[in-house]
CSV table of C-alpha atoms in Angstrom, one decimal:
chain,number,residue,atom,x,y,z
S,211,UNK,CA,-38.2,-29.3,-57.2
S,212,UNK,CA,-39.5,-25.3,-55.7
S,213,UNK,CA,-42.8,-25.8,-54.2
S,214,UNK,CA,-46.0,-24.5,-55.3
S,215,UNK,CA,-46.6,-21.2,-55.3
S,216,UNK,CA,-50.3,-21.1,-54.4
S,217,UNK,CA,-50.7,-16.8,-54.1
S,218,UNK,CA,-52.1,-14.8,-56.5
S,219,UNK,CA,-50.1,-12.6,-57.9
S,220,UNK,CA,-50.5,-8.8,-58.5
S,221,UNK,CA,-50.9,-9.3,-62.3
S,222,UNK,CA,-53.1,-12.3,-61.7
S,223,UNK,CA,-55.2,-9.8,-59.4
S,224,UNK,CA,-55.6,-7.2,-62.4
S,225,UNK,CA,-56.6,-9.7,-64.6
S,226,UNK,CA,-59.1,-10.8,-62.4
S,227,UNK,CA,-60.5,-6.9,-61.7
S,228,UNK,CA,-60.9,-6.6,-65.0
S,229,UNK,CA,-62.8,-10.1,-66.5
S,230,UNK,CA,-64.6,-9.6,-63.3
S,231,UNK,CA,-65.6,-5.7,-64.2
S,232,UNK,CA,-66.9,-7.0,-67.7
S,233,UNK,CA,-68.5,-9.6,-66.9
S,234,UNK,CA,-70.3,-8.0,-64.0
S,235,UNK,CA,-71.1,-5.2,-66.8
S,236,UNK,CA,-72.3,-7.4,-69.4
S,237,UNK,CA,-73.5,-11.1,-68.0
S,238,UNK,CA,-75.4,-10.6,-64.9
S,239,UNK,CA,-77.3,-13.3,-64.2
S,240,UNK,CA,-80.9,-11.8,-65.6
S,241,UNK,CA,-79.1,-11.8,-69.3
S,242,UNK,CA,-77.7,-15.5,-68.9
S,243,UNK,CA,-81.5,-16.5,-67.6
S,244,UNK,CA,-83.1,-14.1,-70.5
S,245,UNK,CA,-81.1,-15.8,-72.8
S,246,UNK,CA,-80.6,-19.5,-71.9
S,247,UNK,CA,-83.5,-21.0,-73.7
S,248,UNK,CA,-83.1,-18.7,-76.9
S,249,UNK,CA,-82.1,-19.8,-80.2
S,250,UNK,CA,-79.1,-18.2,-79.5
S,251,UNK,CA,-78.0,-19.6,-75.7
S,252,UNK,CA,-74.5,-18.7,-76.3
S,253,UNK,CA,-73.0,-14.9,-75.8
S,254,UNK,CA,-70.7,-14.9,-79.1
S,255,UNK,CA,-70.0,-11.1,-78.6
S,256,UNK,CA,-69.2,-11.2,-75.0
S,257,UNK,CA,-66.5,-14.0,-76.2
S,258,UNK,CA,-65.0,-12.2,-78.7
S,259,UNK,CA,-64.2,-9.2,-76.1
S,260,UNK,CA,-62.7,-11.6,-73.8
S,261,UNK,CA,-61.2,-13.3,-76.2
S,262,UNK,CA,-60.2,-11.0,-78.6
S,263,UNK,CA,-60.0,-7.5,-77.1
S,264,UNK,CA,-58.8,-8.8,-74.0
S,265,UNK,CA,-56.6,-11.4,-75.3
S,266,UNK,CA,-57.9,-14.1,-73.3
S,267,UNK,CA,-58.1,-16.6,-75.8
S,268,UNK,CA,-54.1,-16.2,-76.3
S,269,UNK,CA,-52.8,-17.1,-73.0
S,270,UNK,CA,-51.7,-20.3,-73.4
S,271,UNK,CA,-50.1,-19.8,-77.0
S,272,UNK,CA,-46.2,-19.6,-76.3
S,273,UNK,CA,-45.3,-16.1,-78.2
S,274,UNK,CA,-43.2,-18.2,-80.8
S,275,UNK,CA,-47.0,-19.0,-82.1
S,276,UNK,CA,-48.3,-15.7,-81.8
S,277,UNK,CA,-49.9,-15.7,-78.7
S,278,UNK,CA,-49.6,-14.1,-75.3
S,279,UNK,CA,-46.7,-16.1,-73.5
S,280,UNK,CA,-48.6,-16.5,-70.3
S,281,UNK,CA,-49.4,-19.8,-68.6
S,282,UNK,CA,-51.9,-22.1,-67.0
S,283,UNK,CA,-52.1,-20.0,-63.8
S,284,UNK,CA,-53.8,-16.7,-65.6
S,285,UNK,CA,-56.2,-18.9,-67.5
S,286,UNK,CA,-57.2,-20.5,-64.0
S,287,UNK,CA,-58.4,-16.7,-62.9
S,288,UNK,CA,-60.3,-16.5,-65.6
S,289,UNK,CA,-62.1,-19.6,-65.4
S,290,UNK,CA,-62.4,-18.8,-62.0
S,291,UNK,CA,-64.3,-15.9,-63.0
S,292,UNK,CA,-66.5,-17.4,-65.8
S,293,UNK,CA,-67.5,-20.2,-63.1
S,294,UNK,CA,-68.8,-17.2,-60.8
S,295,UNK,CA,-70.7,-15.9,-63.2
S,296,UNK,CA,-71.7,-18.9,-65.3
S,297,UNK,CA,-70.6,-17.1,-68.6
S,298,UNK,CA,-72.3,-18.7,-71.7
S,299,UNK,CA,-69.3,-18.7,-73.7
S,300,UNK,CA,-67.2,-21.1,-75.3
S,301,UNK,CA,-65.0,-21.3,-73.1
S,302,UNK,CA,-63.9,-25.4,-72.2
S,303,UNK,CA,-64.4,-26.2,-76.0
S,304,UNK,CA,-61.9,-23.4,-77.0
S,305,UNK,CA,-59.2,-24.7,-74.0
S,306,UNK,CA,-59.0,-27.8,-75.4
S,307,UNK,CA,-58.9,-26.8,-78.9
S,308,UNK,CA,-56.2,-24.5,-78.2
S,309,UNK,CA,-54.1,-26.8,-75.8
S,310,UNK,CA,-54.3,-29.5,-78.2
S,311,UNK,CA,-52.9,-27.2,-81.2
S,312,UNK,CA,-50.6,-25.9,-79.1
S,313,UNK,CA,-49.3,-29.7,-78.0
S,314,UNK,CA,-49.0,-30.1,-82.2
S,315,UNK,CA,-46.9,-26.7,-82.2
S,316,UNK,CA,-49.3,-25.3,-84.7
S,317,UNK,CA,-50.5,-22.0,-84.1
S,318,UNK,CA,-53.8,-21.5,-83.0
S,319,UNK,CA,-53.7,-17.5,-84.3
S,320,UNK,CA,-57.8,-17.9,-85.5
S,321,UNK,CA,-58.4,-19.4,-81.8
S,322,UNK,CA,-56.2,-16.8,-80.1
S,323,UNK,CA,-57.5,-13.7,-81.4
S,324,UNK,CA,-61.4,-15.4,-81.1
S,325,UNK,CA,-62.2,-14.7,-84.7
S,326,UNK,CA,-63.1,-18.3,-85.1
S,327,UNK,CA,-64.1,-20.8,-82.4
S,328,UNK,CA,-62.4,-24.2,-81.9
S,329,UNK,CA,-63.5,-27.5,-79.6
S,330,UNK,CA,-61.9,-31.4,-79.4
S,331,UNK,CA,-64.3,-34.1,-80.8
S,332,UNK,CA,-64.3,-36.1,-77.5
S,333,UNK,CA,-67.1,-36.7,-75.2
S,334,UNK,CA,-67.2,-34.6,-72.4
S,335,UNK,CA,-67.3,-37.3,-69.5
S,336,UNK,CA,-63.6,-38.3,-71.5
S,337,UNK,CA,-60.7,-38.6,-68.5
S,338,UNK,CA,-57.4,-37.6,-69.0
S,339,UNK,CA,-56.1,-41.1,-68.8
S,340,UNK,CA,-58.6,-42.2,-71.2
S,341,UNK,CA,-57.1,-44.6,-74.2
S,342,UNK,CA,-57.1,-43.2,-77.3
S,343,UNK,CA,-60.6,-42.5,-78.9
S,344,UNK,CA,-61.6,-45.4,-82.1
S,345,UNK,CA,-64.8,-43.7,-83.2
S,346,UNK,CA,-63.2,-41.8,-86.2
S,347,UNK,CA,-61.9,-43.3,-88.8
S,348,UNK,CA,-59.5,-41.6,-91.7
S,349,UNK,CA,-58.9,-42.9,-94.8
S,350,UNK,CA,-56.3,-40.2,-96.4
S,351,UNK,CA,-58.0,-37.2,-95.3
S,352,UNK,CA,-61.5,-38.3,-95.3
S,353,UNK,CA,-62.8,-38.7,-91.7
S,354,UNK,CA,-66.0,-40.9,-91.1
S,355,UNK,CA,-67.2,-41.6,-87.8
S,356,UNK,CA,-69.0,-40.0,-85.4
S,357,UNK,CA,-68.6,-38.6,-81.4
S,358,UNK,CA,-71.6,-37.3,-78.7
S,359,UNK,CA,-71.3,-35.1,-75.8
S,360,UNK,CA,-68.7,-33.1,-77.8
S,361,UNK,CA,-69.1,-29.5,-75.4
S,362,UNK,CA,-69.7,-26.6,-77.3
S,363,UNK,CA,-69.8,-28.1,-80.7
S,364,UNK,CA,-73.0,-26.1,-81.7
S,365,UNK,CA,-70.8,-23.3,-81.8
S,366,UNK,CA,-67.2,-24.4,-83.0
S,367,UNK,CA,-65.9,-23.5,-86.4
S,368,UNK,CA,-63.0,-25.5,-86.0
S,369,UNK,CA,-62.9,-29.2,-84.6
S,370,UNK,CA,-59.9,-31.4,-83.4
S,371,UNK,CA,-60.6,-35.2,-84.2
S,372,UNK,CA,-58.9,-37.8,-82.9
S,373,UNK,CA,-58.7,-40.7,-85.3
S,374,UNK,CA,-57.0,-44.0,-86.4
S,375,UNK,CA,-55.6,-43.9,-89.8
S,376,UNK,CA,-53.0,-46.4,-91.3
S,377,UNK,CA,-50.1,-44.9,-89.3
S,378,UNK,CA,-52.1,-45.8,-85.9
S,379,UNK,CA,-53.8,-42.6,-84.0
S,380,UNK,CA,-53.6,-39.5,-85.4
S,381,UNK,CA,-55.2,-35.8,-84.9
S,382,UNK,CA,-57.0,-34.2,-87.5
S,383,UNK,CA,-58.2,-30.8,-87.9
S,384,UNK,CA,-62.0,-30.0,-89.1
S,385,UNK,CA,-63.8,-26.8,-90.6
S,386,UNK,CA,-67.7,-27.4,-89.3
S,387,UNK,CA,-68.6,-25.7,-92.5
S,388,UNK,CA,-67.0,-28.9,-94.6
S,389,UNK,CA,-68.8,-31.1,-96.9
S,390,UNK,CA,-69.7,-34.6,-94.2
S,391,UNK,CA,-69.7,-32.5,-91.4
S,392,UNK,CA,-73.1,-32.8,-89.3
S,393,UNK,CA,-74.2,-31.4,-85.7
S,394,UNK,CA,-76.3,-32.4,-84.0
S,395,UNK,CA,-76.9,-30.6,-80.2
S,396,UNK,CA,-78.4,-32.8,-77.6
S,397,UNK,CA,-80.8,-31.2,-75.0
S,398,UNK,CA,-78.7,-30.1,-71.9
S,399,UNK,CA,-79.0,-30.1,-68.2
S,400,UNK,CA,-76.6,-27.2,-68.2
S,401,UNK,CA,-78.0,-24.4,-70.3
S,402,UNK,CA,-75.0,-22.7,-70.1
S,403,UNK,CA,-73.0,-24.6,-71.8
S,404,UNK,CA,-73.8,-27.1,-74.3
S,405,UNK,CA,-73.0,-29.9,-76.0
S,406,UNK,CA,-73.8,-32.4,-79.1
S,407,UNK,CA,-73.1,-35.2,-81.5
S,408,UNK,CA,-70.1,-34.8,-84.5
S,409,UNK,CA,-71.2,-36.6,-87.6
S,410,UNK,CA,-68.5,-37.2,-90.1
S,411,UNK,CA,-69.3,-38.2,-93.4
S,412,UNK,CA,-65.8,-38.5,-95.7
S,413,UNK,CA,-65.2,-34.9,-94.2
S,414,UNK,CA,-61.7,-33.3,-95.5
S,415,UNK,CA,-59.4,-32.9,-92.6
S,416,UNK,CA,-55.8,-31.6,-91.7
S,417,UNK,CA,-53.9,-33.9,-90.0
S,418,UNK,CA,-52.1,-32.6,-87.2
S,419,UNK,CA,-49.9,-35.0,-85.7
S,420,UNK,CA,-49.7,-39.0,-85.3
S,421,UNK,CA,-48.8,-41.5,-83.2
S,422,UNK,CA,-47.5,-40.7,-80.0
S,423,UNK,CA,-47.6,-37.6,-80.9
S,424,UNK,CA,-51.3,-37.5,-81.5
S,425,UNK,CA,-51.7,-39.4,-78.3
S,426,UNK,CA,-49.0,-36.9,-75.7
S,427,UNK,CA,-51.0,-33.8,-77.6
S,428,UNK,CA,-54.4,-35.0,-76.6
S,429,UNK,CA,-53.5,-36.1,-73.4
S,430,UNK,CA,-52.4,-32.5,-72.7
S,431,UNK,CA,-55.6,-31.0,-73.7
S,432,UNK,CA,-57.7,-33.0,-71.8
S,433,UNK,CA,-55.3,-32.7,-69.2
S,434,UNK,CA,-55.5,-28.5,-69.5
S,435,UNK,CA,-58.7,-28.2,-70.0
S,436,UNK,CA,-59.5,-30.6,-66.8
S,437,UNK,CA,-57.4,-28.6,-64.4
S,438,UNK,CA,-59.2,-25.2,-65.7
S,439,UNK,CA,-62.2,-27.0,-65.0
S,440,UNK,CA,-61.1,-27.1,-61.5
S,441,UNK,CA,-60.7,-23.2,-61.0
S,442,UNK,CA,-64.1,-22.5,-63.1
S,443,UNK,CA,-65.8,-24.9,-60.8
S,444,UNK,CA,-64.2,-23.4,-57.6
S,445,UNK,CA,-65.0,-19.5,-59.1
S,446,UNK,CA,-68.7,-21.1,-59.0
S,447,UNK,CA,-68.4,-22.8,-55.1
S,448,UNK,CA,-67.2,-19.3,-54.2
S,449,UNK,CA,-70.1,-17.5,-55.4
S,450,UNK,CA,-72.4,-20.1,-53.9
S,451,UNK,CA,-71.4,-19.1,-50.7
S,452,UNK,CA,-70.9,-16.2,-50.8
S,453,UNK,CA,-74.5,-15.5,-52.0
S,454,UNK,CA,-76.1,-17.9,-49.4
S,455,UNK,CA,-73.7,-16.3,-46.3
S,456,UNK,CA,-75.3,-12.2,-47.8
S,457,UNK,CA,-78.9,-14.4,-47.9
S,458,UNK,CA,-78.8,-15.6,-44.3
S,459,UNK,CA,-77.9,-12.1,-43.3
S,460,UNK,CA,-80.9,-10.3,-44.5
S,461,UNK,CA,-83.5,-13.1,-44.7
S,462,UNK,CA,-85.3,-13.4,-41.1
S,463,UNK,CA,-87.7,-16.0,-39.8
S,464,UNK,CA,-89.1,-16.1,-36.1
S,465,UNK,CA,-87.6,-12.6,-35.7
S,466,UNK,CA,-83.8,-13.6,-36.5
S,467,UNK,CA,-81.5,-13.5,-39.0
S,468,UNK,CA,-81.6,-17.5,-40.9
S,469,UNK,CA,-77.9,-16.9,-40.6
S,470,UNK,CA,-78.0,-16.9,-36.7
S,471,UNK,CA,-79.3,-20.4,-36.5
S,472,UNK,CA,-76.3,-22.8,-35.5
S,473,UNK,CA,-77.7,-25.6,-38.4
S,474,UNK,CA,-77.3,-22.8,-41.0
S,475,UNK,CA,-74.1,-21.6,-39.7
S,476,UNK,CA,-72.7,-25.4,-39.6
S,477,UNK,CA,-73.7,-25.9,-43.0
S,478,UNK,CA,-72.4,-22.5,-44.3
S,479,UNK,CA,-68.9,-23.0,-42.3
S,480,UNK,CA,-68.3,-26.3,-43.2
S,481,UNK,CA,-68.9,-25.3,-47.2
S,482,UNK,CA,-66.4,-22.6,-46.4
S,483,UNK,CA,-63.9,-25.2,-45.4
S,484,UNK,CA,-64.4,-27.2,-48.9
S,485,UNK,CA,-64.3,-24.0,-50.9
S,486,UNK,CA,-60.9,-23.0,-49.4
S,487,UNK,CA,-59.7,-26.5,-49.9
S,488,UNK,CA,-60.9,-26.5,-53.6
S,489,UNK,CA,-58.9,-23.1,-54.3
S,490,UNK,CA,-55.5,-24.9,-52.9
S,491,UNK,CA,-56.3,-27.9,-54.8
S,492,UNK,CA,-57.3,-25.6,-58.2
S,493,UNK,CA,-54.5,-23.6,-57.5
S,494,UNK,CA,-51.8,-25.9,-57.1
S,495,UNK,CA,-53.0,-27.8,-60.4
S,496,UNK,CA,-52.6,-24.6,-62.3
S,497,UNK,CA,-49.4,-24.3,-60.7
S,498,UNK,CA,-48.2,-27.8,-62.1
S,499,UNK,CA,-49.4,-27.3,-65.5
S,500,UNK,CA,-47.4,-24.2,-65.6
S,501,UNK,CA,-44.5,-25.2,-64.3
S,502,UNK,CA,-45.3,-28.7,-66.0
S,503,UNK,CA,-44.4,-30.3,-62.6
S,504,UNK,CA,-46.5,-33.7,-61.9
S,505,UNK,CA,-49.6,-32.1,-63.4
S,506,UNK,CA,-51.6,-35.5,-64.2
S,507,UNK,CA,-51.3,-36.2,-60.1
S,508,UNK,CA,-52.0,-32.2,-59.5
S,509,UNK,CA,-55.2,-32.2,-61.7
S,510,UNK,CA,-56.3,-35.9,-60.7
S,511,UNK,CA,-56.1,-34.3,-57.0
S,512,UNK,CA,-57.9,-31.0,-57.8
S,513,UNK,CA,-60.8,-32.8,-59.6
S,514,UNK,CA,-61.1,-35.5,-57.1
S,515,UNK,CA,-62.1,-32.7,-54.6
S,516,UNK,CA,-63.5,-29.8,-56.8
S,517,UNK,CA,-66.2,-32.0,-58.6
S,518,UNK,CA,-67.9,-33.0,-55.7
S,519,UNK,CA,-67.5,-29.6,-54.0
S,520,UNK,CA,-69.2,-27.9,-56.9
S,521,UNK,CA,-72.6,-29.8,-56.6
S,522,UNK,CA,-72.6,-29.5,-52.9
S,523,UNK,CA,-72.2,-25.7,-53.0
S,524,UNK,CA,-74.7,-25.2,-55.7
S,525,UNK,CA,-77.4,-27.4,-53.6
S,526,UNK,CA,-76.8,-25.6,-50.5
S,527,UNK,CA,-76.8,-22.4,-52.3
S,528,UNK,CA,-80.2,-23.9,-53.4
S,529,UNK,CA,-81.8,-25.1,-50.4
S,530,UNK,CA,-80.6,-22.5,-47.5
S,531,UNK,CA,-82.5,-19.6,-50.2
S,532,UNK,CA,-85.4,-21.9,-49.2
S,533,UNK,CA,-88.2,-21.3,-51.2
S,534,UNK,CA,-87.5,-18.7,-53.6
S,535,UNK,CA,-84.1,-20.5,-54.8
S,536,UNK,CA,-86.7,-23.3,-55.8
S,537,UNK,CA,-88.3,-20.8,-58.6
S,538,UNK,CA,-87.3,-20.4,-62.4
S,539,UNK,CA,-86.6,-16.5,-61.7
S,540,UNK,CA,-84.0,-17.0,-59.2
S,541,UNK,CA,-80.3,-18.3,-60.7
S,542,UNK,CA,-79.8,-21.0,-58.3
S,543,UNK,CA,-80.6,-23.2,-60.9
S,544,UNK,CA,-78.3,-21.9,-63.3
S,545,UNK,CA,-75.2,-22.9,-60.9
S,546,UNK,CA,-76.7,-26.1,-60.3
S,547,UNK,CA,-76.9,-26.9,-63.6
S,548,UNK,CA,-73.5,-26.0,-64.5
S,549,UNK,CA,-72.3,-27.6,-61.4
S,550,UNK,CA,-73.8,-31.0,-62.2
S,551,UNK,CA,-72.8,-30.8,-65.7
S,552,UNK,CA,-69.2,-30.0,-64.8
S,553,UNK,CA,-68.9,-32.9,-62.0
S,554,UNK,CA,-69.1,-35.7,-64.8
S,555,UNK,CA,-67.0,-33.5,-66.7
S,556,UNK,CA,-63.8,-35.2,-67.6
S,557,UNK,CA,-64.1,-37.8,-65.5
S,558,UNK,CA,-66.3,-38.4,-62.0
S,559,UNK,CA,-64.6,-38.1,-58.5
S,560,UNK,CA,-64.1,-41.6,-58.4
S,561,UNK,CA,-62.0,-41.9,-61.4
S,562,UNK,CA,-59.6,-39.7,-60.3
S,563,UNK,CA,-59.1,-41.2,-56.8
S,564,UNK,CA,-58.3,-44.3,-58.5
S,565,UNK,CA,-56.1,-42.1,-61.1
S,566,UNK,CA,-54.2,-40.8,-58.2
S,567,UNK,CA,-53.8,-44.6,-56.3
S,568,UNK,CA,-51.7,-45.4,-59.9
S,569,UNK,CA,-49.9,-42.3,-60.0
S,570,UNK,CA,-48.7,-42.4,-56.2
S,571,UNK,CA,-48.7,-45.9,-56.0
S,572,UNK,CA,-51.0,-46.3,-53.4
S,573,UNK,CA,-53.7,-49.4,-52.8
S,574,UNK,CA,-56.8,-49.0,-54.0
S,575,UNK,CA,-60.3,-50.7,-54.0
């Protein structure tokens, strides 16, 4: 087995230019605060341009189902990017929807070209290693049941459910518009990305797959859509620090530069330390779902480290701007909120250090 390869490469680099360019141009963070607690918290035109016009949304689809042919490593740079800037799109939802469709071999072409918007109907806190969900039920095609914490559900046109019909589990696919099908969004700590409750009433579903089937192709999209987690939540650590370490340079009490102070400059080296850890760690899981090399042990690793990492670089990017990162009109708490939101995403820390003591075979508590 090669090792990892953990570099960026030169096409990886001009993908990241240009997401970055756009959404520099487009969601700086005034707009995401402006629009946040709007009726309409979500930037649906910014994701069709990434998705669509930039093909985003396609990088995972194998070119035998239309899509791009790329791999997990590009759609890390992304999400990278999208944690930096804390992009209100759907972006998790439509990972899983896509990874899951892709697992079933049925092409995602209305999620790939982001004409339509897809999402999984488990909860968000869901690990990889989870069993298989029980809340839906189908009886033919007619799903009844219902999920919470399902992430961008508010805006999904398409769902995934996971069910148990009389052949065992099975995956179903749902139009929102349906006859049975009710949403119901739950007020978020992140308002950046939200989330709600799936109500299914006898709602008319495709089934996608069943048995193990159902069961390997879910795995795999919570699996994906955990180790892109990892690179969106390092993309945010990175912009933490970087914003406090510009901060401490041009903020001065008692005559000097904050950043001169050795407390700060512990505090700001030792989160530099973590960050560059969390981008191995992210990287190396991208690396393994590409190459589909060990990638349950690579993203159990990755979000053992970058879930914890997150939260710590968002409260130091928090504190160290002192008083005004306290206020409503500065966007520290924008990445705090998507950084505590994103830590019990897919599982806590702990879960995945226990995950990774059963995958290595190692003792644990």
């Amino acid at each position: 087995m090669s090792a990892p390869d953990l570099l960026y490469s030169e096409l990886e680099e001009d993908l990241r230019s240009t997401v970055r360019r756009l959404l520099r141009d487009r969601c700086d963070w005034t707009a995401v605060l402006a629009r946040c607690e709007t009726d309409e918290p979500y930037d649906l035109a910014l994701w069709r341009t990434l998705a669509g016009e930039l093909g985003l949304a396609a990088l995972l689809v194998p070119e035998e189902l239309g899509g791009a042919g790329a791999s997990a490593r590009e759609l890390a740079v992304v999400a990278e990017e999208i944690g930096r800037a804390v992009a209100p799109v759907p972006f998790l939802g439509n990972v899983l929807a896509t990874a899951a469709l892709v697992a079933c071999a049925e092409p995602p072409a209305e999620l790939a070209d982001g004409s339509r918007i897809g999402t999984v109907a488990v909860g968000l806190t869901t690990p990889p290693q989870a069993p298989f969900p029980q809340a839906v039920k189908a009886d033919g095609a007619a799903l009844t049941g219902a999920v919470s914490a399902v992430v961008d559900l508010e805006v999904a046109d398409l769902v995934v459910v996971p069910a148990t019909d009389a052949d065992g589990p099975a995956l179903y696919l749902v139009d929102t518009s349906a006859t049975g099908v009710t949403r119901t969004p739950t007020t978020p700590l992140d308002l950046t990305r939200r989330f709600g409750t799936l109500d299914l009433d006898g709602a008319p579903g495709r089934r996608l797959a069943s048995g193990a089937d159902a069961e390997r192709a879910l795995r795999r999209a919570l699996l994906t859509a955990a180790g892109m987690l990892a690179s969106e939540q390092v993309g945010l650590a990175q912009h933490c620090l970087d914003s406090t370490v510009d901060y401490a340079k041009t903020r001065y009490q008692f005559g000097r530069q904050i950043g001169s102070f050795q407390a700060v400059k512990h505090r700001l080296a030792d989160l530099w330390v973590g960050v560059s850890s969390g981008r191995a760690v992210a990287r190396n899981a991208a690396d393994a779902l590409a190459r589909d090399t060990e990638p349950e042990l690579a993203v159990a690793i990755a979000q053992a480290h970058c879930s914890d990492l997150v939260v710590l670089a968002a409260e130091e990017h928090l504190q160290l701007h002192g008083g005004i990162g306290m206020t409503w009109e500065h966007p520290a708490h924008l990445y705090l909120g998507r950084a505590k939101s994103s830590q019990l995403a897919f599982g806590i820390a702990e879960t995945h250090r226990k995950r990774i003591g059963e995958l290595a075979d190692l003792p644990t508590p």
